[in-house]
Short mmCIF file of C-alpha atoms and ligand atoms in Angstrom, two decimals:
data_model
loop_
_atom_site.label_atom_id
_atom_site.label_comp_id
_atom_site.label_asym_id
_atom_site.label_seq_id
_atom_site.Cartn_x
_atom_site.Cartn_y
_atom_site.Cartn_z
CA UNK A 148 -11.80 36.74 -18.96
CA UNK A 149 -9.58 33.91 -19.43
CA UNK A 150 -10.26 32.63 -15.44
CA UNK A 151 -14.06 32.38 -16.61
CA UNK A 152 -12.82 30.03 -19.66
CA UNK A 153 -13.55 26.92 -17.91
CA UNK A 154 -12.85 23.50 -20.02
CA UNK A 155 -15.45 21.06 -20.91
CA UNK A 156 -15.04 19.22 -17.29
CA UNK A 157 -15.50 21.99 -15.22
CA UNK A 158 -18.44 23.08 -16.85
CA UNK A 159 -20.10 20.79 -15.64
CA UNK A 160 -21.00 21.72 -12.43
CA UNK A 161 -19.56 24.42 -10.22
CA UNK A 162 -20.60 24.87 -6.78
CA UNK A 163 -23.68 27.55 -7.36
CA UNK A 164 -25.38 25.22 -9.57
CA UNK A 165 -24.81 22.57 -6.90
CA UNK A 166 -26.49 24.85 -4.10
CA UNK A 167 -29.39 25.65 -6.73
CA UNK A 168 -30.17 22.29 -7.58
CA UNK A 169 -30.93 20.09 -4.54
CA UNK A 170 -30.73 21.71 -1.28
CA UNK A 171 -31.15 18.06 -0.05
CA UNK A 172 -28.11 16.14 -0.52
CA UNK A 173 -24.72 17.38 -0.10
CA UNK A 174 -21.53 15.68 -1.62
CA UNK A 175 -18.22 16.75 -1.65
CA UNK A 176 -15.11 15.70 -0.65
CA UNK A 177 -15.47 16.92 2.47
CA UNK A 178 -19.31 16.39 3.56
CA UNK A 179 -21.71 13.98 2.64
CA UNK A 180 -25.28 14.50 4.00
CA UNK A 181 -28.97 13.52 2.47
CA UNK A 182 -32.13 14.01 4.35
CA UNK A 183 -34.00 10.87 3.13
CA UNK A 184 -33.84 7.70 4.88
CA UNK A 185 -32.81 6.18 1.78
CA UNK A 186 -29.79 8.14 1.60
CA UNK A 187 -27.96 9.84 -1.63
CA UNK A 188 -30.06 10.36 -4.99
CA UNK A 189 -27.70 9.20 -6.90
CA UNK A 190 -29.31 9.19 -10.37
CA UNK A 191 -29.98 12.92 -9.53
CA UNK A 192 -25.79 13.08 -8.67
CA UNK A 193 -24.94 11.48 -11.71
CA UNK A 194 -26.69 14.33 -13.81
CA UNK A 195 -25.37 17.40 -11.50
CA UNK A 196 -22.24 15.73 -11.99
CA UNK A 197 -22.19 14.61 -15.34
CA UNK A 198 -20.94 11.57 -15.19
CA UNK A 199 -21.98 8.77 -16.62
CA UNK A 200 -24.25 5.52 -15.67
CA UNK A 201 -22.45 1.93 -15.18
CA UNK A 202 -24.85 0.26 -17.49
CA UNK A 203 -25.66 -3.69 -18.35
CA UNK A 204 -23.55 -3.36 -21.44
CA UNK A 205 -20.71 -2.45 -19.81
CA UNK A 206 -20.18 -5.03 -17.55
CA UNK A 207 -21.17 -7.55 -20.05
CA UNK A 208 -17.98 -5.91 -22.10
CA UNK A 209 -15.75 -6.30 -19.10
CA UNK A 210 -16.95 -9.67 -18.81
CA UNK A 211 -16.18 -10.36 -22.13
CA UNK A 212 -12.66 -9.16 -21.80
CA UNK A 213 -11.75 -10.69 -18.99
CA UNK A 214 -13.53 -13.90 -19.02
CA UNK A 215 -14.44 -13.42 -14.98
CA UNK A 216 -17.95 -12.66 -13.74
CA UNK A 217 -17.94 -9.13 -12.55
CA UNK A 218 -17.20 -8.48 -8.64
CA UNK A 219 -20.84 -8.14 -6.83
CA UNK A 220 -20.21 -4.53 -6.12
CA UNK A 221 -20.42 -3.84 -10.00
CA UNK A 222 -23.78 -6.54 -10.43
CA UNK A 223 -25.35 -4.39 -7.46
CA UNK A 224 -24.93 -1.23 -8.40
CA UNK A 225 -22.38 0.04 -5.27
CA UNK A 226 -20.13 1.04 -7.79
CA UNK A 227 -22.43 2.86 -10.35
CA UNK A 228 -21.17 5.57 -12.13
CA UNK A 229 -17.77 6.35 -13.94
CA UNK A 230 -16.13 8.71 -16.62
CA UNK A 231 -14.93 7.23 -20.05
CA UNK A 232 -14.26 3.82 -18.69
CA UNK A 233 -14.92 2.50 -22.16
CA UNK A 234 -11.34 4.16 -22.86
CA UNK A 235 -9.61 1.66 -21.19
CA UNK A 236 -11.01 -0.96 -21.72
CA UNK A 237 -10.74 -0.41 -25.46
CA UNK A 238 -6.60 0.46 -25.10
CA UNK A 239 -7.00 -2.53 -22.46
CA UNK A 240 -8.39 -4.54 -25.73
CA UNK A 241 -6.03 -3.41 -28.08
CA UNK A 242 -3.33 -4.57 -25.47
CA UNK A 243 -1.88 -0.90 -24.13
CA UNK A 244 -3.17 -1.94 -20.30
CA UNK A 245 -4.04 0.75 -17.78
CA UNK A 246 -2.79 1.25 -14.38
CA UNK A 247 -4.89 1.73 -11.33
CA UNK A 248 -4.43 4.79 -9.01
CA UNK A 249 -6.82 5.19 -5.70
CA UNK A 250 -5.86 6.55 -2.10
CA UNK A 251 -6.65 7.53 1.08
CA UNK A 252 -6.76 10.65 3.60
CA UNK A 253 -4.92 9.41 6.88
CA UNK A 254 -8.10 11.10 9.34
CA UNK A 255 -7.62 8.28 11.97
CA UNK A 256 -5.82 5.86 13.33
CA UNK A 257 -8.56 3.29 12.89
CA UNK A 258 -10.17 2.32 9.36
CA UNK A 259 -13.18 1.57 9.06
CA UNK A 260 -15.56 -1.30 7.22
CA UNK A 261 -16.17 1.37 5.01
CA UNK A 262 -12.66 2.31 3.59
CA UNK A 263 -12.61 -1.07 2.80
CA UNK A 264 -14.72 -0.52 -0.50
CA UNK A 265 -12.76 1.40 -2.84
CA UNK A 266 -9.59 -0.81 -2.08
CA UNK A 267 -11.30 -3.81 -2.07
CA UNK A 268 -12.54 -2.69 -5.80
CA UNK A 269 -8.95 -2.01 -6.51
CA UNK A 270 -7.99 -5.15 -5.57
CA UNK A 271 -10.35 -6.96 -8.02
CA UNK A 272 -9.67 -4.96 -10.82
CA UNK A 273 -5.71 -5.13 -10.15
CA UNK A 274 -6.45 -9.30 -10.15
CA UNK A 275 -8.70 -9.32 -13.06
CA UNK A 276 -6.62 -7.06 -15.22
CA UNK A 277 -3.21 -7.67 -13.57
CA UNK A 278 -1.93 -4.01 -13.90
CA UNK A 279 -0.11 -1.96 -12.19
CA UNK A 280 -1.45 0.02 -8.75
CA UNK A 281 -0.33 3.55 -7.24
CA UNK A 282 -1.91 4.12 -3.59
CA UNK A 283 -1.63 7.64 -2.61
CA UNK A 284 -1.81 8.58 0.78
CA UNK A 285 -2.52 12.03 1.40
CA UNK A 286 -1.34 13.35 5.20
CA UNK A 287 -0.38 16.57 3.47
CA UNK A 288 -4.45 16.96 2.87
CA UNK A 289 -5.16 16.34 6.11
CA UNK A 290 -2.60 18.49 7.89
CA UNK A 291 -4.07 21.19 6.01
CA UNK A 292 -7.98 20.25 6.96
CA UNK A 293 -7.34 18.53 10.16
CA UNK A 294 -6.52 19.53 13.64
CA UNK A 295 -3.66 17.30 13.22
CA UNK A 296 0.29 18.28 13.79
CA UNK A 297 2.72 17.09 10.26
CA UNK A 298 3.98 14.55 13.10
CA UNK A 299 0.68 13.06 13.73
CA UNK A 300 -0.28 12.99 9.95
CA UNK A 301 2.52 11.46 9.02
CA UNK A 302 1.91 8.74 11.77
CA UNK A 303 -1.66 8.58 10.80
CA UNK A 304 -0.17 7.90 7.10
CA UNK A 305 1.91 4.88 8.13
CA UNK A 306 -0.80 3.24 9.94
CA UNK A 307 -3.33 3.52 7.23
CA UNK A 308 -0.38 1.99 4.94
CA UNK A 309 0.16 -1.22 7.11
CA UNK A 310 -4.31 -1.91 6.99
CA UNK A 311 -3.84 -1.27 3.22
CA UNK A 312 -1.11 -3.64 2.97
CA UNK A 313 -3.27 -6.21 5.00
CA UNK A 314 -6.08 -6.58 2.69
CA UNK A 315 -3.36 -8.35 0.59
CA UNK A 316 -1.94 -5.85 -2.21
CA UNK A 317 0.97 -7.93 -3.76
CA UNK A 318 4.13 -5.85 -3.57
CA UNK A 319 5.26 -6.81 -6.91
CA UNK A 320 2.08 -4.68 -8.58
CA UNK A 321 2.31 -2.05 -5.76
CA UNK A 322 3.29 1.27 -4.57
CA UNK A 323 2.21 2.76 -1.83
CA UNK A 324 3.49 6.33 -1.06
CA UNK A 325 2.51 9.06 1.75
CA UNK A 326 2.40 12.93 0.02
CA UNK A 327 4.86 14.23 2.76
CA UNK A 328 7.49 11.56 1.90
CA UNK A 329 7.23 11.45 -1.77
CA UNK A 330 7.15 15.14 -2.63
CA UNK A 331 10.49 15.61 -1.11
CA UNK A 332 12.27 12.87 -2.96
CA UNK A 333 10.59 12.64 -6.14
CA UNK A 334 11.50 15.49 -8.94
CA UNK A 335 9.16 13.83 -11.43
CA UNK A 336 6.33 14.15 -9.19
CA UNK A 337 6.14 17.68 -7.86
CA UNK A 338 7.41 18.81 -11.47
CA UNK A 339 3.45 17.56 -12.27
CA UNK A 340 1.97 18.80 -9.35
CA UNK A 341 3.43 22.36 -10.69
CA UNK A 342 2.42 22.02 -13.55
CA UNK A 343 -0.87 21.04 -13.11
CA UNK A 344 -1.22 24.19 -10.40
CA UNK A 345 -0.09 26.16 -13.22
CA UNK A 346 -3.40 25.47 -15.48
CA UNK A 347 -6.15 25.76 -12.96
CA UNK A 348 -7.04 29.22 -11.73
CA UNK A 349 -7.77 30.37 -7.78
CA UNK A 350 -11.41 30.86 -9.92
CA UNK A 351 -12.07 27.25 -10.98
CA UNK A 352 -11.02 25.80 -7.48
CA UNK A 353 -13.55 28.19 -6.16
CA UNK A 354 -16.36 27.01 -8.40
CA UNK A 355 -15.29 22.97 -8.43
CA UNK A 356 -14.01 23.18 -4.27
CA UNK A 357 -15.88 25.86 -2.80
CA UNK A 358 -12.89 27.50 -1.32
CA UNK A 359 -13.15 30.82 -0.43
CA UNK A 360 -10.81 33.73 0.53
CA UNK A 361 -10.75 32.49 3.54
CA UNK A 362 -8.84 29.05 3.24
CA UNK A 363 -5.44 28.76 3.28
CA UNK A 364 -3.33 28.73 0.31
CA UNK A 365 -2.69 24.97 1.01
CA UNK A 366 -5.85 24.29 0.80
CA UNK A 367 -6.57 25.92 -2.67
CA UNK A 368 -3.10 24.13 -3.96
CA UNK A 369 -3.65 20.66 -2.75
CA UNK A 370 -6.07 19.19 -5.73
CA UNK A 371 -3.15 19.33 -7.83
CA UNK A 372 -1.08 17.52 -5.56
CA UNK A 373 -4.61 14.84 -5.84
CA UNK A 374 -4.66 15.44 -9.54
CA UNK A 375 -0.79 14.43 -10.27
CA UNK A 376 -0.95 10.36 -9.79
CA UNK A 377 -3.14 10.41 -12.28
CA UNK A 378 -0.54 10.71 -15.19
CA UNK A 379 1.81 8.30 -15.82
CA UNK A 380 4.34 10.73 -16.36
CA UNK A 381 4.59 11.57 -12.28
CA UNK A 382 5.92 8.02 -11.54
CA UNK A 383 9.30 7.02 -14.33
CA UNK A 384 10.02 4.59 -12.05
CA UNK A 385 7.23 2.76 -12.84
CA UNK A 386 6.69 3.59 -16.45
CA UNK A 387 10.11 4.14 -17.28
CA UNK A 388 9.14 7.79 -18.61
CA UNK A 389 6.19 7.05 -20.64
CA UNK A 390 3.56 9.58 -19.84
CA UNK A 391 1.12 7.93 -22.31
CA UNK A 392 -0.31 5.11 -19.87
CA UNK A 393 -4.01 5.37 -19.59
CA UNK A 394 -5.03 6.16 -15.90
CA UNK A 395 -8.10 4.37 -13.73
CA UNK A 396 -9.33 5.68 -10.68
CA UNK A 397 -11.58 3.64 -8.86
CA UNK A 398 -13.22 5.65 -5.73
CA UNK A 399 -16.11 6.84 -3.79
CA UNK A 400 -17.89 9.57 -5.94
CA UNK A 401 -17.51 12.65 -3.42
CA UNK A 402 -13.85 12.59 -5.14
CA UNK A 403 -15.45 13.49 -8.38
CA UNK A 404 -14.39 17.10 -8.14
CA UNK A 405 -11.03 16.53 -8.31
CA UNK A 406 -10.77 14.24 -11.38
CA UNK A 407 -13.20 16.58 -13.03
CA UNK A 408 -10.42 19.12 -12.26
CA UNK A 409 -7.69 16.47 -13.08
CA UNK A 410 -9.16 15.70 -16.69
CA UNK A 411 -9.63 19.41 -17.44
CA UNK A 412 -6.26 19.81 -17.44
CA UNK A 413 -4.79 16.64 -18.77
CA UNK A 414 -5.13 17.67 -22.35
CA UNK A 415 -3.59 21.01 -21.79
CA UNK A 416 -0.69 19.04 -20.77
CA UNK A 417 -0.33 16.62 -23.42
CA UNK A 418 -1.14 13.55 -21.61
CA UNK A 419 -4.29 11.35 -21.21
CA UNK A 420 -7.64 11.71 -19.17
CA UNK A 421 -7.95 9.80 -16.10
CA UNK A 422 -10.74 7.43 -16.46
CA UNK A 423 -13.05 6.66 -13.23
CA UNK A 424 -15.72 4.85 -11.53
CA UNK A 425 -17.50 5.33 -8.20
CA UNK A 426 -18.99 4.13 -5.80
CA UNK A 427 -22.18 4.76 -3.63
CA UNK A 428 -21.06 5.55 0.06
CA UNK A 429 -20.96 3.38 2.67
CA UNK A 430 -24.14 3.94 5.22
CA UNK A 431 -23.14 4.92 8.72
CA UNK A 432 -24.83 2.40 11.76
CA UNK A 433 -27.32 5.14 12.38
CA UNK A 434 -28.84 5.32 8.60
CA UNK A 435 -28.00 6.35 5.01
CA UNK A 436 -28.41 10.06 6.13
CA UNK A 437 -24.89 10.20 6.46
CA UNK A 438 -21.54 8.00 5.46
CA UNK A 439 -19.98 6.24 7.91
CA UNK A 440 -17.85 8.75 10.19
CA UNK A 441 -13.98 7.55 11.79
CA UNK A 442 -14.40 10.20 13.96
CA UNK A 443 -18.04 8.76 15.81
CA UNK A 444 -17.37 5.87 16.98
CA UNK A 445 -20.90 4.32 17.17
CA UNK A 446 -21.29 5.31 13.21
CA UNK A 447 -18.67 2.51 12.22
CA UNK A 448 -17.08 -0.85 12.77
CA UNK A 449 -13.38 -0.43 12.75
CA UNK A 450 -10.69 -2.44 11.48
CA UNK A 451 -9.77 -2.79 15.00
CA UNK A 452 -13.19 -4.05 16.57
CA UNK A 453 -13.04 -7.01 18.61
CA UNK A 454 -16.01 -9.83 17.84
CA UNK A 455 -18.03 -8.25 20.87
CA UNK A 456 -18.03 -4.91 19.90
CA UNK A 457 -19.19 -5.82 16.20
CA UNK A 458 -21.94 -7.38 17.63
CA UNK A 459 -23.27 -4.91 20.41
CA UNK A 460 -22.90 -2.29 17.80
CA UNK A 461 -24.68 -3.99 15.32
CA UNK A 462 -27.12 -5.36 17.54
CA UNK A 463 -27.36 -1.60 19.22
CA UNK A 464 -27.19 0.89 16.69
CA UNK A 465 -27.84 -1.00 13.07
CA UNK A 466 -31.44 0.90 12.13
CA UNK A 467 -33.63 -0.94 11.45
CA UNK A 468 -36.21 -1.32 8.08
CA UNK A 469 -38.55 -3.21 10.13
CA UNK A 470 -42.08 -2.78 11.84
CA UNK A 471 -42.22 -1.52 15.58
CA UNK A 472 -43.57 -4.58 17.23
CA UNK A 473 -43.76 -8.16 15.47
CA UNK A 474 -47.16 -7.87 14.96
CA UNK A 475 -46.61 -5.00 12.89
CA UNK A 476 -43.73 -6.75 11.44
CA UNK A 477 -45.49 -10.00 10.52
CA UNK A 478 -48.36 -7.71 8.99
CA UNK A 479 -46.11 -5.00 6.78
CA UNK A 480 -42.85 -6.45 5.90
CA UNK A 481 -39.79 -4.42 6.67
CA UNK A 482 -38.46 -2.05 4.20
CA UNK A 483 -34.96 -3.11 2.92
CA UNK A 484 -34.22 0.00 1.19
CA UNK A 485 -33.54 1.83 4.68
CA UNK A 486 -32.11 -1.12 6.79
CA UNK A 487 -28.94 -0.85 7.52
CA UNK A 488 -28.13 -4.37 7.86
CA UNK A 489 -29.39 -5.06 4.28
CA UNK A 490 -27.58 -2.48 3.39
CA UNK A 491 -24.39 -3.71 4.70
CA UNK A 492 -24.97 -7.33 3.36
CA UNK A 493 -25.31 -5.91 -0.36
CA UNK A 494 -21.59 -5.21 0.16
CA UNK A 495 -20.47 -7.86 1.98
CA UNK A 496 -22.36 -11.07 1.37
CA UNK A 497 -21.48 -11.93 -1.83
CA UNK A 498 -23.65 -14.91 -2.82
CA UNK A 499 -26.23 -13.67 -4.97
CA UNK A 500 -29.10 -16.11 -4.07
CA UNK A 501 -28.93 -15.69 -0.24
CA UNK A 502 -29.20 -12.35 -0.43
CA UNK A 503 -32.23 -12.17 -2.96
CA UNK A 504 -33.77 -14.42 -0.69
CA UNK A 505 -33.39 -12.39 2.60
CA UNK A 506 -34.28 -9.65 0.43
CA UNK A 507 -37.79 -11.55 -0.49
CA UNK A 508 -38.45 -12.92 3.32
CA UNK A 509 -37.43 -9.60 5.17
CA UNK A 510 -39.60 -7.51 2.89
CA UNK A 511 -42.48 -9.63 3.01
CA UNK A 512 -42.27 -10.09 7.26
CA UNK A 513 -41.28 -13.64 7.48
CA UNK A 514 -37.31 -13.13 8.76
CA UNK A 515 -37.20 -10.11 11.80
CA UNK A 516 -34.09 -7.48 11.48
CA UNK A 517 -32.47 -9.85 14.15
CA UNK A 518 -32.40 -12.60 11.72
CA UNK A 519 -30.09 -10.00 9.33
CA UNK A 520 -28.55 -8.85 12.02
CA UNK A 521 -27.35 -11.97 12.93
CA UNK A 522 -26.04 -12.96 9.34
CA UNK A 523 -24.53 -9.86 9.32
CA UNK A 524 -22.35 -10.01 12.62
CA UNK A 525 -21.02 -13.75 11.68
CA UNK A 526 -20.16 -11.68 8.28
CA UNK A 527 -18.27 -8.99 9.06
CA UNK A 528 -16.88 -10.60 12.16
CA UNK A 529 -14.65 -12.86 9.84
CA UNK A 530 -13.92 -10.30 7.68
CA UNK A 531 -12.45 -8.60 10.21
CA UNK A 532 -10.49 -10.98 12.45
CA UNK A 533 -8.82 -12.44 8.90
CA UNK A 534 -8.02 -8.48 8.36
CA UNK A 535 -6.63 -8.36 11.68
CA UNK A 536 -4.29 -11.49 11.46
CA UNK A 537 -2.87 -10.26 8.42
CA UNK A 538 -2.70 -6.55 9.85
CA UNK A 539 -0.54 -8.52 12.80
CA UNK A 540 2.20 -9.82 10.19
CA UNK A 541 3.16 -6.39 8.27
CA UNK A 542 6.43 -5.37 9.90
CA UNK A 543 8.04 -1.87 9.16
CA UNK A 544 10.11 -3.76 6.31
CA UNK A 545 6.90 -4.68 4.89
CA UNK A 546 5.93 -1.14 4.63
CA UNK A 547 9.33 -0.24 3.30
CA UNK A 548 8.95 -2.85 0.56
CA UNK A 549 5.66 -1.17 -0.77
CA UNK A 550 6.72 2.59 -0.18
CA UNK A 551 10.11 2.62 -2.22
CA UNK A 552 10.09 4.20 -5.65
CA UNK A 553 10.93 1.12 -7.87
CA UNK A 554 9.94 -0.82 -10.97
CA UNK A 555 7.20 -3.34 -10.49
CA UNK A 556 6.99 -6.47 -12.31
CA UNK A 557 5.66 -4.71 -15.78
CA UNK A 558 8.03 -3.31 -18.32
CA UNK A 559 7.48 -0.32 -20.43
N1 LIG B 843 -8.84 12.78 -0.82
C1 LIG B 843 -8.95 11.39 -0.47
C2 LIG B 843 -9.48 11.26 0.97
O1 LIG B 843 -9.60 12.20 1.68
C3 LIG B 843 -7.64 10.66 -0.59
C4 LIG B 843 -7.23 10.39 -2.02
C5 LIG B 843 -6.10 10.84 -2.67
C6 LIG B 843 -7.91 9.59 -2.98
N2 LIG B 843 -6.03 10.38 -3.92
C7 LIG B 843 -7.12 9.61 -4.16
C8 LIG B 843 -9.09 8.85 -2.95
C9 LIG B 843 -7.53 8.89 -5.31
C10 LIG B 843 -9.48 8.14 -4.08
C11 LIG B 843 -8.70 8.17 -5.26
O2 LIG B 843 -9.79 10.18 1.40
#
């Protein structure tokens, strides 16, 4: 029975128990649906998760240790929930920093406000902590779940690399690698991936992933390729062979399954447990019924938008919290839990005050969804064209700069 011998992660959850629990909401890494208007229960994730809750007394710690107000995606809540943080912040403490490891599966050409999140976490934490960063980017995943050909993937790959590069990662702290070009150069790395595919059964994958016997063997393989930037050990480059470099993942939480897989097996290979924290998901136009999709272009606003599309889209498709007619408006408030455009300002307006009071005056009927809606387009409108102008400047030498296996500027 040693198949059925899960580790503490894994028992956890396992995809029955999922299906048993909430027929509501599904998360994984692959689908992310909830039939309430207000999206994800996430306290109810948390628990079928077992993760844990970013609390008050965490931040105030990281406050504490970095002497910076936390980013307003940690105040609000957008990035809630995490697994032994604490760990790193107390090697962090005792001076043994981390390193940071997120990524990104090359689906589409065009990135969305959305994908923006985790990386724009990243980029916080990599300023506030000044620590290393690994980026992977995974076109072998999507080959495998796509209709894509290697060719295409790999495209995709290098595209999604340059609008990474252009929300201003500082090559010096940064490497940036696609699957399909690092596996075939780097020994270090695919020994891990082996190894790691070596201590998790077709049986757990089933239970964490779902697979069946149906899905191809590339499929079942891949979370170990996912699993293997975690440790430090995949990258002597970097760490100059030290495989005892604590690991944080920051990400949205539908990626849970495979660092609950990844931290399973950690300890059966000598090395440390990823730590992690996650965010909510980003709310499509349409509602928080669904995440925002690259593939439906009326669900997002893409990197590559032009001023007039944010704005008809917004001003189109953005639901709307508020009453049917103004009357109604005037009479009832609007409801900012299900707006979309108060959704989208909790991530991107960052001034706390503003938002509390468009929070106060929308809810109690004195500003219309227009009024957001406005705010909102100005908002994301310069977040965009800055993203684009700096999207303009990275050459393929840039991208060679960030993708080469090399030392950064830390020493081990
Ligand atoms: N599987 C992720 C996706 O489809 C890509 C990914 C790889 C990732 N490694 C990661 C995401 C680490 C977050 C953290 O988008």
């Amino acid at each position: 029975m040693a198949d059925d011998d899960f580790g503490s992660e894994l028992k956890e959850m396992n995809i029955e128990d999922k299906e048993k629990d909430d027929a509501e909401d599904v998360v994984d890494p692959w689908n992310v649906t909830s039939s309430s208007a207000k999206g994800v229960d996430y306290d109810k994730l948390i628990i079928r998760f077992g993760c844990t809750k970013i609390d008050h007394e965490l931040l105030d710690r990281i406050e504490n240790l970095t002497g910076k107000p936390v980013h307003h995606f940690l105040r609000r809540g957008l990035f809630f929930a995490h697994r032994e943080l604490k760990m790193v912040l107390d090697m962090y403490e005792k001076g043994k920093p981390f390193y940071l490891y997120t990524g990104r599966g090359p689906s589409s050409q065009a990135m969305h406000v959305g994908h923006l999140i985790p990386f724009i976490m990243t980029k916080w934490l990599q300023d506030t902590f000044d620590v290393p960063l690994v980026i992977q980017i995974t076109d072998d995943e999507k080959f495998l779940w796509k209709d894509l050909t290697l060719d295409e993937a790999r495209r995709l790959a290098n595209e999604n690399i340059k609008d990474i590069i252009a929300m201003g990662f500082d090559p010096e702290k940064t490497f940036i690698f696609s699957d399909f070009q690092h596996m075939g150069r780097s020994e270090a790395f695919y020994r891990t991936v082996v190894k790691t595919q070596k201590l998790v059964t077709f049986n757990q994958v089933k239970g964490i992933f779902g697979f069946n016997d149906s899905d191809s063997i590339g499929k079942i393989a891949f979370p170990a390729v996912q699993a293997t930037p975690a440790f430090s050990c995949s990258f002597p480059e970097i760490f100059n062979n030290r495989k005892d470099v604590p690991c944080l993942i920051p990400c949205a939480i539908d990626q849970d399954p495979y660092f609950r897989m990844t931290r399973d097996v950690a300890p059966r290979m000598g090395v440390l447990k990823p730590s992690t924290m996650y965010s909510v998901f980003f709310p499509a136009l349409q509602g928080s019924q669904s995440k925002m999709s690259a593939s439906d272009p009326n669900s997002s606003i893409f990197l590559t938008d032009t001023n007039t599309q944010i704005k008809n889209k917004i001003n189109k498709y953005a639901f709307s919290g508020g009453g049917a007619t103004i009357e109604e408006h005037k009479a009832n408030g609007g409801n900012c839990d299900v707006d979309v455009s108060f959704q989208y300002l909790r991530f991107f307006l960052d001034d706390d005050e503003r938002l509390e009071q468009i929070r106060k005056d929308y809810s109690s009927g004195e500003l219309l969804t227009g009024y957001l809606k406005k705010d909102l387009i100005g908002i994301l409108q310069k977040i965009i064209s800055e993203q684009q102008k700096r999207r303009a400047e990275v050459t393929d030498e840039t991208v060679e700069l960030f993708t080469t296996p090399r030392k950064l500027k830390y020493d081990y």
